[in-house]
mmCIF file of C-alpha atoms in Angstrom:
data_model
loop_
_atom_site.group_PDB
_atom_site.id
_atom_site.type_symbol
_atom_site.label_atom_id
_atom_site.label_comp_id
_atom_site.label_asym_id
_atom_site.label_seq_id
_atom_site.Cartn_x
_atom_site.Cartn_y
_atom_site.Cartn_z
ATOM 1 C CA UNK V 10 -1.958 -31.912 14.228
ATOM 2 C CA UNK V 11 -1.859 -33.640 17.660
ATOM 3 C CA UNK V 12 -0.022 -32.517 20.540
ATOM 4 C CA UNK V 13 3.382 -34.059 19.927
ATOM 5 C CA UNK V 14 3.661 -34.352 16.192
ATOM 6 C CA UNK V 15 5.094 -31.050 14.790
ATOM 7 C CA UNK V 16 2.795 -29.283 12.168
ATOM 8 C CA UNK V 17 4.346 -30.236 8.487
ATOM 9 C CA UNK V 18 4.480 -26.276 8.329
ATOM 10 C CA UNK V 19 4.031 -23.200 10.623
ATOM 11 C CA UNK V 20 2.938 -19.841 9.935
ATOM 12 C CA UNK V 21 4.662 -16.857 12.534
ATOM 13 C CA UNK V 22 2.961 -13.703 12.451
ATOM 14 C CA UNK V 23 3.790 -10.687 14.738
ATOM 15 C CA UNK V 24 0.612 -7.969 15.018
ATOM 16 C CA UNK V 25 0.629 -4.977 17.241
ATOM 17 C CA UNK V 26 -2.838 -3.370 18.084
ATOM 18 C CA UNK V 27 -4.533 -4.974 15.077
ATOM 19 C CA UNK V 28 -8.087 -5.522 16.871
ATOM 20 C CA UNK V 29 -9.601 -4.167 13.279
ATOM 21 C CA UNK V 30 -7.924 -6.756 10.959
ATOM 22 C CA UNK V 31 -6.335 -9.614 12.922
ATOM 23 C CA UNK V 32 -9.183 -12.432 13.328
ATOM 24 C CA UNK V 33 -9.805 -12.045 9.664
ATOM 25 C CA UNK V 34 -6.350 -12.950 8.842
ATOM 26 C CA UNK V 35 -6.288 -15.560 10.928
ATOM 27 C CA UNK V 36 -9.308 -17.296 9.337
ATOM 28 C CA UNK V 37 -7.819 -16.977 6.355
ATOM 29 C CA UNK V 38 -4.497 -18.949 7.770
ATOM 30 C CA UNK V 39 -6.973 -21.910 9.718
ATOM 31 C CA UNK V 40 -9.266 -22.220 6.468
ATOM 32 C CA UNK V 41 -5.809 -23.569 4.552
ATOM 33 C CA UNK V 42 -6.434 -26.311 2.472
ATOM 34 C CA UNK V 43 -3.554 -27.866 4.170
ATOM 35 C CA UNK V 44 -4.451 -28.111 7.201
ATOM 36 C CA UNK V 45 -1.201 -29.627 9.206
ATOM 37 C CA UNK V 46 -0.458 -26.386 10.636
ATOM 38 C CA UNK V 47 0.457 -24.168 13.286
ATOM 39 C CA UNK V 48 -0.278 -20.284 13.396
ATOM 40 C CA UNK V 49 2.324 -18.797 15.497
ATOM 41 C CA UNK V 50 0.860 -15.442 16.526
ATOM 42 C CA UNK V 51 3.240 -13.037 18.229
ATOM 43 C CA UNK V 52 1.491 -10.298 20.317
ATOM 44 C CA UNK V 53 3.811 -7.441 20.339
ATOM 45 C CA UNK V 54 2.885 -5.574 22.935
ATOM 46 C CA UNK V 55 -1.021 -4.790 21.575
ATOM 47 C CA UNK V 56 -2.452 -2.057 23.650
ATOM 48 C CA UNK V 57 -6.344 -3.195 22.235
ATOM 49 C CA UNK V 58 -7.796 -6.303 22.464
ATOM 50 C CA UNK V 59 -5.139 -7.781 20.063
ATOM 51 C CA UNK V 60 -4.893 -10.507 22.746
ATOM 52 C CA UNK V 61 -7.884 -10.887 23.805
ATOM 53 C CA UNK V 62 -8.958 -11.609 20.044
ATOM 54 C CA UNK V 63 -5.777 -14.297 19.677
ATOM 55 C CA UNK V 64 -6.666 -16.237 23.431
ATOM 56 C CA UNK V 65 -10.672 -16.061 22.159
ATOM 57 C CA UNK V 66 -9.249 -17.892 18.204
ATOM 58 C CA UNK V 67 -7.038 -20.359 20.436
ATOM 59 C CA UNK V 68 -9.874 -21.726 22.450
ATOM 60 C CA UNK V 69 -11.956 -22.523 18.890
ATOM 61 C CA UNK V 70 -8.404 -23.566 17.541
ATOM 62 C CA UNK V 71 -5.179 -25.223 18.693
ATOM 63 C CA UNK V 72 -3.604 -24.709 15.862
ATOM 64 C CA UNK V 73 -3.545 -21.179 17.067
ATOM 65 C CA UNK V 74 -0.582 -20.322 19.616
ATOM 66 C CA UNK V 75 -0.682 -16.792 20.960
ATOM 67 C CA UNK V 76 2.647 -15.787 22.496
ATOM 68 C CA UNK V 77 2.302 -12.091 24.171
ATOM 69 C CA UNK V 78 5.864 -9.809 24.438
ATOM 70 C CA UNK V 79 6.507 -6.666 25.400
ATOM 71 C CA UNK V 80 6.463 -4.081 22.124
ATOM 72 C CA UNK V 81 9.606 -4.179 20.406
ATOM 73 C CA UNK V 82 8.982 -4.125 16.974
ATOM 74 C CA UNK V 83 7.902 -6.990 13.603
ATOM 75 C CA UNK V 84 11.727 -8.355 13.706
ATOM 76 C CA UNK V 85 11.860 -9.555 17.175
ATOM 77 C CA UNK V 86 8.399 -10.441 17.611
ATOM 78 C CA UNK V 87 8.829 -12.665 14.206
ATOM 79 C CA UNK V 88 12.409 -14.158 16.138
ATOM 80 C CA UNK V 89 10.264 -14.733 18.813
ATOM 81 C CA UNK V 90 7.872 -16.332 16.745
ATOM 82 C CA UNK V 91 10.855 -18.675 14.951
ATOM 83 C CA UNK V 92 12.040 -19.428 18.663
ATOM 84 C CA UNK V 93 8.459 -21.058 19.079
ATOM 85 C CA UNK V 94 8.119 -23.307 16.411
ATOM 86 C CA UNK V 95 8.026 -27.227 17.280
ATOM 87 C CA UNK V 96 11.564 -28.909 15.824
ATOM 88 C CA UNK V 97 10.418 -31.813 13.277
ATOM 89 C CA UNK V 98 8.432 -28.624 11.216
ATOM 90 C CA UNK V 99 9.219 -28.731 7.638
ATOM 91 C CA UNK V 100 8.224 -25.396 6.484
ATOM 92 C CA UNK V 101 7.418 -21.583 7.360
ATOM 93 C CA UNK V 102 5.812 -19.191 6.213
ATOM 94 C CA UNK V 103 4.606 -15.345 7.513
ATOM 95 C CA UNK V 104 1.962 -13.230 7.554
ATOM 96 C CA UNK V 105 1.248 -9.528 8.641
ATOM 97 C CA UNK V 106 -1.569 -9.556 10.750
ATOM 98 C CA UNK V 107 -4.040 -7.228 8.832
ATOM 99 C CA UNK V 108 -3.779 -9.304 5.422
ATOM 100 C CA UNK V 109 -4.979 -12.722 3.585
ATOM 101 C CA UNK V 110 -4.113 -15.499 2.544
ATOM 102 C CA UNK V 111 -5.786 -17.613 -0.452
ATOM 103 C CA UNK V 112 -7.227 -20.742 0.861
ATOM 104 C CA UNK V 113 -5.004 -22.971 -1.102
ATOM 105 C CA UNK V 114 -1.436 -21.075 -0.338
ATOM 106 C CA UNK V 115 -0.093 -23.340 1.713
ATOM 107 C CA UNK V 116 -0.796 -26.531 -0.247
ATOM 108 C CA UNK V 117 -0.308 -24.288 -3.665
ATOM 109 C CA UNK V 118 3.519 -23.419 -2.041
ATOM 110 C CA UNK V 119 4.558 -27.275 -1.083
ATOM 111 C CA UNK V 120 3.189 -29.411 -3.354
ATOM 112 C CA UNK V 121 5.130 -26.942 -6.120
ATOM 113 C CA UNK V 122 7.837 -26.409 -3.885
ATOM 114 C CA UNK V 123 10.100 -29.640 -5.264
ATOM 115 C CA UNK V 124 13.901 -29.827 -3.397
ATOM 116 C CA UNK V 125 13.500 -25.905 -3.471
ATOM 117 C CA UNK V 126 14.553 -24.432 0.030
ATOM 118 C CA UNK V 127 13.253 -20.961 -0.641
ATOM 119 C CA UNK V 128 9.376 -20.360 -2.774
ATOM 120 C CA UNK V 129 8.479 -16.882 -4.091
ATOM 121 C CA UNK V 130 4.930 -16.992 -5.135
ATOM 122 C CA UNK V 131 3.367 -14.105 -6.694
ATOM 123 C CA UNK V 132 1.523 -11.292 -4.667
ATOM 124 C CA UNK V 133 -1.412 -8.843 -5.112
ATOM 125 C CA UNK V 134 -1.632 -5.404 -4.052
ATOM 126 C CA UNK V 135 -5.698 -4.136 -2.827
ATOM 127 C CA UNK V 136 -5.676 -0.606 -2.553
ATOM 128 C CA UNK V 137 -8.393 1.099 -0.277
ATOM 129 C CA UNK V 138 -10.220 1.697 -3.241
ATOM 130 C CA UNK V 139 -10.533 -2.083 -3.954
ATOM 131 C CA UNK V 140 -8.357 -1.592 -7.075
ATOM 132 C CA UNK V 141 -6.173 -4.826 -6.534
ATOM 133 C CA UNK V 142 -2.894 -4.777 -8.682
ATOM 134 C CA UNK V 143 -0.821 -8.283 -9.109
ATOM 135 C CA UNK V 144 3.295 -8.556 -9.505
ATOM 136 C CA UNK V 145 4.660 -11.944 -10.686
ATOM 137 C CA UNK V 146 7.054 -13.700 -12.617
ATOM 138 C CA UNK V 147 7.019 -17.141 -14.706
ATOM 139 C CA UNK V 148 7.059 -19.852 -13.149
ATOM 140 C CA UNK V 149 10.819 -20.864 -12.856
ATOM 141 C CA UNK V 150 13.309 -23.339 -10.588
ATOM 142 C CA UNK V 151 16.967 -21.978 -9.723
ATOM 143 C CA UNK V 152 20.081 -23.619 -8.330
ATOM 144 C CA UNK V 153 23.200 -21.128 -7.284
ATOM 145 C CA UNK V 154 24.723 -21.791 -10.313
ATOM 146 C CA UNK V 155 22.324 -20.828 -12.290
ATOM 147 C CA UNK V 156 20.391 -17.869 -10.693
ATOM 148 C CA UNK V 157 22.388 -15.104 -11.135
ATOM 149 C CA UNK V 158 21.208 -14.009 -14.583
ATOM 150 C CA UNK V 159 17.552 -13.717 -13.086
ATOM 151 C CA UNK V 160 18.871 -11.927 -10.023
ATOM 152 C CA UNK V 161 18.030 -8.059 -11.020
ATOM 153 C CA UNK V 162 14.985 -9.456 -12.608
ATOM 154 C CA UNK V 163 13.521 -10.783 -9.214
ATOM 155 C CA UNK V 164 14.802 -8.137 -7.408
ATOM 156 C CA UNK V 165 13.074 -5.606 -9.879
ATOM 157 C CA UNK V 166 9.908 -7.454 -9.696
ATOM 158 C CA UNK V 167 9.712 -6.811 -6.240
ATOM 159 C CA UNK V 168 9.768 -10.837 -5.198
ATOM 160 C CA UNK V 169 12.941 -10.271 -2.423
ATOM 161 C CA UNK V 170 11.542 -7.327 -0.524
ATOM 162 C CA UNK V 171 8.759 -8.771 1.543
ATOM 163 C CA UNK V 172 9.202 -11.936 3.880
ATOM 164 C CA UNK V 173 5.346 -12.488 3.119
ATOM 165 C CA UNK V 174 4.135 -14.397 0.315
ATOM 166 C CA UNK V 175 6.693 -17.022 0.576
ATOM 167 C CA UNK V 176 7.587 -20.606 1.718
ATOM 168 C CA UNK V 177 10.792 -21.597 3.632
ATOM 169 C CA UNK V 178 12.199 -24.779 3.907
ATOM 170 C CA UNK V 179 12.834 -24.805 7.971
ATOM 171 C CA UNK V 180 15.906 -26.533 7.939
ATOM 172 C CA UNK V 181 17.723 -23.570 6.283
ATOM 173 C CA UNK V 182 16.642 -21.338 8.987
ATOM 174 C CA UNK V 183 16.987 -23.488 12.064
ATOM 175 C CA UNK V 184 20.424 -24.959 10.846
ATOM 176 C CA UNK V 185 21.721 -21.373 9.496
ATOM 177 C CA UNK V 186 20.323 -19.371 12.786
ATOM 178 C CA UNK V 187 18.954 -16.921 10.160
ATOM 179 C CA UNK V 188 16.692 -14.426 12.276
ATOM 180 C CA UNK V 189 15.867 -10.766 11.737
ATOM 181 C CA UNK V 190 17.614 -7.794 12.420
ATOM 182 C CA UNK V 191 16.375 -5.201 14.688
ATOM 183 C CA UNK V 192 15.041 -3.043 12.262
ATOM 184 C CA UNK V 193 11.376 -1.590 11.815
ATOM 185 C CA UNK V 194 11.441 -1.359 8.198
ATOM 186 C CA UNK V 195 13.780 -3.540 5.413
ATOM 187 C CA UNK V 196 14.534 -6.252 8.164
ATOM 188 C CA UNK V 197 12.224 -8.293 5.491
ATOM 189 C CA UNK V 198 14.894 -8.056 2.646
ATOM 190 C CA UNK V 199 18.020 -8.615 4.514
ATOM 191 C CA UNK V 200 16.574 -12.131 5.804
ATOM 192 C CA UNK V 201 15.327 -13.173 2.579
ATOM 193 C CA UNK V 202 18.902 -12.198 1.305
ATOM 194 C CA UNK V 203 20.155 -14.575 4.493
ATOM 195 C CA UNK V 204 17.869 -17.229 2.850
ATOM 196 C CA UNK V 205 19.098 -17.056 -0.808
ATOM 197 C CA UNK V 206 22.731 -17.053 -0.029
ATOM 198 C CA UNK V 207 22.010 -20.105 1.650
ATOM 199 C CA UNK V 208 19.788 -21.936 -0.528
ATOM 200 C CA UNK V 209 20.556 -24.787 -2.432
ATOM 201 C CA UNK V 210 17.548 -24.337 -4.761
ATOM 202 C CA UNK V 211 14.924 -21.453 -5.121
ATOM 203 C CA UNK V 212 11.322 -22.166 -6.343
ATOM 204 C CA UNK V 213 9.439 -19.491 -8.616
ATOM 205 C CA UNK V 214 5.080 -19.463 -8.642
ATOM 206 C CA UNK V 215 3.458 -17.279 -10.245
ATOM 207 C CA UNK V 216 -0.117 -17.644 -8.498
ATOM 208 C CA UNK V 217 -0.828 -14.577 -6.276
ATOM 209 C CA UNK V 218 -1.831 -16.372 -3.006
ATOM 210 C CA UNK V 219 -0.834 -13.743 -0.831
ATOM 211 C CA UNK V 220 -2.763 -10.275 -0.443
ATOM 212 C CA UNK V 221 -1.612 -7.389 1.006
ATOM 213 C CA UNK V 222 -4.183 -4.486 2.086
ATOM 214 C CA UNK V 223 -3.444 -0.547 2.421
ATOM 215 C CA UNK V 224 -6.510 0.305 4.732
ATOM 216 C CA UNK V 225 -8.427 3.563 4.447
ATOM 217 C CA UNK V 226 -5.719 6.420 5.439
ATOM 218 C CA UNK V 227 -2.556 4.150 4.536
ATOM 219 C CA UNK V 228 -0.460 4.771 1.699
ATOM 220 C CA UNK V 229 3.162 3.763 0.390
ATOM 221 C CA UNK V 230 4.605 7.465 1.402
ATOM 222 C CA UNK V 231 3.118 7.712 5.155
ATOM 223 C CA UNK V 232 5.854 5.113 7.164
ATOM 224 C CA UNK V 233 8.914 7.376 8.503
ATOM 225 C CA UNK V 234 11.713 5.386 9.810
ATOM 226 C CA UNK V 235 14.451 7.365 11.412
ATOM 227 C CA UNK V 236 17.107 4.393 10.108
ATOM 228 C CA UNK V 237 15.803 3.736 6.878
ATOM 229 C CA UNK V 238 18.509 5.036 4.861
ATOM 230 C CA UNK V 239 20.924 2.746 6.856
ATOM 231 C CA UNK V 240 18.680 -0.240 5.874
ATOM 232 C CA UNK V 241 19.285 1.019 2.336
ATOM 233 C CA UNK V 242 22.747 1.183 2.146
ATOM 234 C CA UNK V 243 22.884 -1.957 4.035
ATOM 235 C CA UNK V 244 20.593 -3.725 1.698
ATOM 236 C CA UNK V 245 22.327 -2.330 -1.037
ATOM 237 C CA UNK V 246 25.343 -3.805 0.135
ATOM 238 C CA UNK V 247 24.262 -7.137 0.597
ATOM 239 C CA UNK V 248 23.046 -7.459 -2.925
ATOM 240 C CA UNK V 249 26.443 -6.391 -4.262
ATOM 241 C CA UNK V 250 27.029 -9.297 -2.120
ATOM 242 C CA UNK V 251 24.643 -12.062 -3.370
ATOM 243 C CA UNK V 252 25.717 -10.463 -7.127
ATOM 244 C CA UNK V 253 29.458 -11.832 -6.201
ATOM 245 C CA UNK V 254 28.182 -14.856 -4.926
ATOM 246 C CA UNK V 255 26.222 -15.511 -7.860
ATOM 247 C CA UNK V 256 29.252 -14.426 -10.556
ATOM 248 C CA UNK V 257 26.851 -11.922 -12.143
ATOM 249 C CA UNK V 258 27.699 -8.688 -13.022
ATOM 250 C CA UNK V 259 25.618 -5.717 -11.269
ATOM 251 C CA UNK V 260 23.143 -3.988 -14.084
ATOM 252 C CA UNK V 261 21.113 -0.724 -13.994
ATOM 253 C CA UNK V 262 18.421 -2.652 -12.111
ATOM 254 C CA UNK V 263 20.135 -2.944 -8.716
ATOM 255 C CA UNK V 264 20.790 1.071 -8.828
ATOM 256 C CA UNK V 265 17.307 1.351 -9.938
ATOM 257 C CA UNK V 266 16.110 -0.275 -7.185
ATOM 258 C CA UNK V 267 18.624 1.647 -4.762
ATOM 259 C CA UNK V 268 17.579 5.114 -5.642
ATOM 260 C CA UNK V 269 14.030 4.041 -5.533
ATOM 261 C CA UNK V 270 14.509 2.975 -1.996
ATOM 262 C CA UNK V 271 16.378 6.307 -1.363
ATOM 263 C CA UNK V 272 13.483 8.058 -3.049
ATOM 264 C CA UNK V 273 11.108 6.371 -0.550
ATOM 265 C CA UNK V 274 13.708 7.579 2.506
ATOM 266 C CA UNK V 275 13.057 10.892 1.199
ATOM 267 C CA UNK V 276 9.091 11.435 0.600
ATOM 268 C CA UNK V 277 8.710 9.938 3.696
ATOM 269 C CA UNK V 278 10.356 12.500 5.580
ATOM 270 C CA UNK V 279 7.060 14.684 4.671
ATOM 271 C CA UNK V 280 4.478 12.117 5.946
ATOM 272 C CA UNK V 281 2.060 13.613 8.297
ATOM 273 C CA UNK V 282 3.880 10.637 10.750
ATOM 274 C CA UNK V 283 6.802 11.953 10.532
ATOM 275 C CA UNK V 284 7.516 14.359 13.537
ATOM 276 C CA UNK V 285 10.795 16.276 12.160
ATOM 277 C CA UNK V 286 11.271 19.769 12.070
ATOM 278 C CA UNK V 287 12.034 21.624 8.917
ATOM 279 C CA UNK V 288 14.944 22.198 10.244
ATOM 280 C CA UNK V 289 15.563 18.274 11.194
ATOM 281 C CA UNK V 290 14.169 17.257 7.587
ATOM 282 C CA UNK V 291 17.116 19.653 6.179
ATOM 283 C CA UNK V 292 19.609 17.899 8.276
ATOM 284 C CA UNK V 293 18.060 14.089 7.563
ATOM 285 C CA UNK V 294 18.274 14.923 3.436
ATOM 286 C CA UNK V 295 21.818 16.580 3.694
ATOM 287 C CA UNK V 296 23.177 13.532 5.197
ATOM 288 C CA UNK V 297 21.144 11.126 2.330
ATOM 289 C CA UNK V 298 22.710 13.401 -0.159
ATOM 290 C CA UNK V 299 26.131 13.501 0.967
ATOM 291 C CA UNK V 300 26.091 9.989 1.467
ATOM 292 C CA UNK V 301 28.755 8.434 -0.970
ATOM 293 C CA UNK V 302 27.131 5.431 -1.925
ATOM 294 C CA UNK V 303 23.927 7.630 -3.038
ATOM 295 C CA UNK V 304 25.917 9.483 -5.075
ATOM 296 C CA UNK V 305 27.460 6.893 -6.824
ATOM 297 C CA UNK V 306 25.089 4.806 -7.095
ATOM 298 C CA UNK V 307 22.956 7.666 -8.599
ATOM 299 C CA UNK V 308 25.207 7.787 -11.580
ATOM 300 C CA UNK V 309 23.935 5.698 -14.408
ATOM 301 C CA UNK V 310 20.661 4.524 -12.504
ATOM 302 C CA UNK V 311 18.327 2.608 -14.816
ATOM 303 C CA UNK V 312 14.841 4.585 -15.130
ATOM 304 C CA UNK V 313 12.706 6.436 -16.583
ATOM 305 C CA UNK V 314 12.740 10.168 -16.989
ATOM 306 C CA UNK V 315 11.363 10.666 -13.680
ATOM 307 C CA UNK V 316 13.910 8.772 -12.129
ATOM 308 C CA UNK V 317 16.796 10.302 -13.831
ATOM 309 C CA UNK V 318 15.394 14.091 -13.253
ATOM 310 C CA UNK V 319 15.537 13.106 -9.402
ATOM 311 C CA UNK V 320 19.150 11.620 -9.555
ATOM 312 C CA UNK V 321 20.496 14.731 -11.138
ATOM 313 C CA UNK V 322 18.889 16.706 -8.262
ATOM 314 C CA UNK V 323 19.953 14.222 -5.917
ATOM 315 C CA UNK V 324 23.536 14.839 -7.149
ATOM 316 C CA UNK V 325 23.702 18.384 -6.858
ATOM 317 C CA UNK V 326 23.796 18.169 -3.356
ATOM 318 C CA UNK V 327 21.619 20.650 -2.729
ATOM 319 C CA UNK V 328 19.502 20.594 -0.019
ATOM 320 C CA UNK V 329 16.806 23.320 -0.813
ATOM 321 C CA UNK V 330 16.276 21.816 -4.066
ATOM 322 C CA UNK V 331 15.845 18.472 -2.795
ATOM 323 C CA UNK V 332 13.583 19.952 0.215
ATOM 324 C CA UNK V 333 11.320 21.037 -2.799
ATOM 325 C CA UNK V 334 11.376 18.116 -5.065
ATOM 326 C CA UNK V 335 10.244 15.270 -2.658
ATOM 327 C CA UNK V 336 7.785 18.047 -0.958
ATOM 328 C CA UNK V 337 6.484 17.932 -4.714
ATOM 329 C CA UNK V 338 6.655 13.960 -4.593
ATOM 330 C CA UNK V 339 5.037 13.283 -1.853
ATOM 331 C CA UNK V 340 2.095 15.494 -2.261
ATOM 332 C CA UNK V 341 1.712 14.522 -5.299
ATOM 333 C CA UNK V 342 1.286 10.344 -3.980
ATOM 334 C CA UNK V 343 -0.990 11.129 -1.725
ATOM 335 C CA UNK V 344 -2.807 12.867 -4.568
ATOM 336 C CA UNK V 345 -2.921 10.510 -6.787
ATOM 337 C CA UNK V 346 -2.032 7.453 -4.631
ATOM 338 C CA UNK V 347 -2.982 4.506 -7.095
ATOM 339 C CA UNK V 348 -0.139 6.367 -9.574
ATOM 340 C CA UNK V 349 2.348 6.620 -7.055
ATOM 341 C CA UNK V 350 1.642 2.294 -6.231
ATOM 342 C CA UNK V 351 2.297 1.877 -9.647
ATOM 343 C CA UNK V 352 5.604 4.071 -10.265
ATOM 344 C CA UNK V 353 6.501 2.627 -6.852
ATOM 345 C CA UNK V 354 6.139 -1.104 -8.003
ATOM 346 C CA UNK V 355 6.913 -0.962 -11.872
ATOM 347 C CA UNK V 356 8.657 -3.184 -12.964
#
């Protein structure tokens, strides 16, 4: 790439304080067998030597831009990101900063990539125990008209939670002004929800090129957000949304995948990062229960018996009982964590 040609694609990637992890992932990004890139690298406010790391990669690399803010969280770091990258790109792509990227995910994503403004490629799991577990789907092309039949499957599958592990035509997000909201958890599914309202064609792969790594001490239960259940809702909305827009009729997928995010709002509250008193957790699950939407949408939910046993004691409304069961949930994930990854992700 020289100095006034835009890159055919640019990668943004927020990281905050990931000294341990980051100049791994950005090899990984560099070594791309398609090279014409640029690695947009948003320092959010690192209090390590995040930056140090990113100004030490720049000087071997100019693909490598290192932009430093102050801390405000992976949705405005990643707008910052978009804000930086050259006009003339074609595509974008984004990466946490503590995982990988196979060496041939670019080129994999846009040689397969067609007219389609929007790629989901296939992702692996690798747990701390090095177990790695894969999630994919055929490979398939999609126009408006013709995606809403395959819209619960996706969704299901887990393809339109994460912004990672996917390739977006720029165009549709410069021209639409999609960014992120300021959320710290879900902002990833309500801009790839932006991004397939707007697109005129959607690209399935089924190649895992993208790897995302729970470190030593991590697990699916341990992130407490005090808005999560907003996100939820508002997620939940949108679908309805996209369902309308797509003339398909809502199935026992979309609740299934509702309740399962309202399961997650719930076992969190018992994460050793989660600084609530009891008495604060009470208060935090009464208003999840009470909440009309989870209460209708709790009705019916596809699942198995596990899932239905917590919807019936989500819709007694009783806040002891619910205390108790996601206590029991979330101990039990972070006993048997590779379990709970599995219930958590099944399709």
């Amino acid at each position: 790439m020289t100095e006034n040609k835009a890159p055919r694609a640019a990668v943004v990637m927020p990281a905050y304080n990931a000294e341990k992890t980051i100049e791994r992932t950005v090899r990984s990004i560099l070594a791309q067998t398609m090279g014409d890139l640029l690695l947009i690298a948003v320092n959010d406010g690192s209090k390590d030597d995040t930056a140090a790391i990113l100004a030490r990669l720049r000087q071997e690399d100019a693909r490598v831009l290192p932009v430093t803010v102050e801390n405000g969280g992976p949705a405005r770091a990643r707008n910052i990101g978009l804000e930086k990258v050259p006009e003339g790109t074609e595509y974008l792509m984004f990466s946490d900063a503590d995982d990988l990227l196979a060496p041939d995910a670019l080129e994999y994503a846009i040689e397969n990539a067609g007219d389609a403004d929007l790629v989901l490629m296939g992702f692996s799991i690798r747990n701390p125990d090095g177990k790695v577990i894969e999630y994919f789907e055929p490979a398939a092309r999609y126009t408006p008209e013709t995606i809403g039949p395959s819209l619960g499957r996706l969704y299901k599958a887990n393809l339109l939670n994460q912004v990672w592990g996917k390739l977006f035509r720029a165009p549709l997000v410069r021209e639409n002004g999609l960014r992120f909201q300021d959320y710290r958890w879900g902002e990833d599914r309500l801009f790839i929800y932006d991004c397939l309202e707007r697109a005129s064609s959607v690209a399935v792969l089924p190649e895992c090129k993208y790897q995302y790594i729970m470190y030593p001490g991590e697990s699916l239960i341990t992130r407490y957000y005090d808005k999560k259940l907003d996100v939820c809702v508002q997620s939940d909305e949108r679908m309805e949304q996209l369902c309308r827009r797509f003339s398909v009729e809502e199935e026992g997928d979309f609740r299934y995948m509702f309740m399962k995010s309202v399961f997650s709002c719930m076992t969190t509250l018992f994460s050793p990062r989660c600084t609530l008193t009891p008495r604060e957790k009470r208060e935090e699950i009464r208003r999840t229960v009470t909440n009309e939407r989870v209460q209708e949408r709790s009705r019916d939910a596809f699942g198995g018996p596990a899932v239905q046993a917590l919807c019936r004691v989500i819709r007694t409304k009783s806040v002891p009982l619910n205390y108790a069961a996601f206590y029991t949930v979330s101990r039990a994930g972070e006993l048997a964590p590779d379990l709970f990854t599995k219930i958590k992700h099944r399709k």
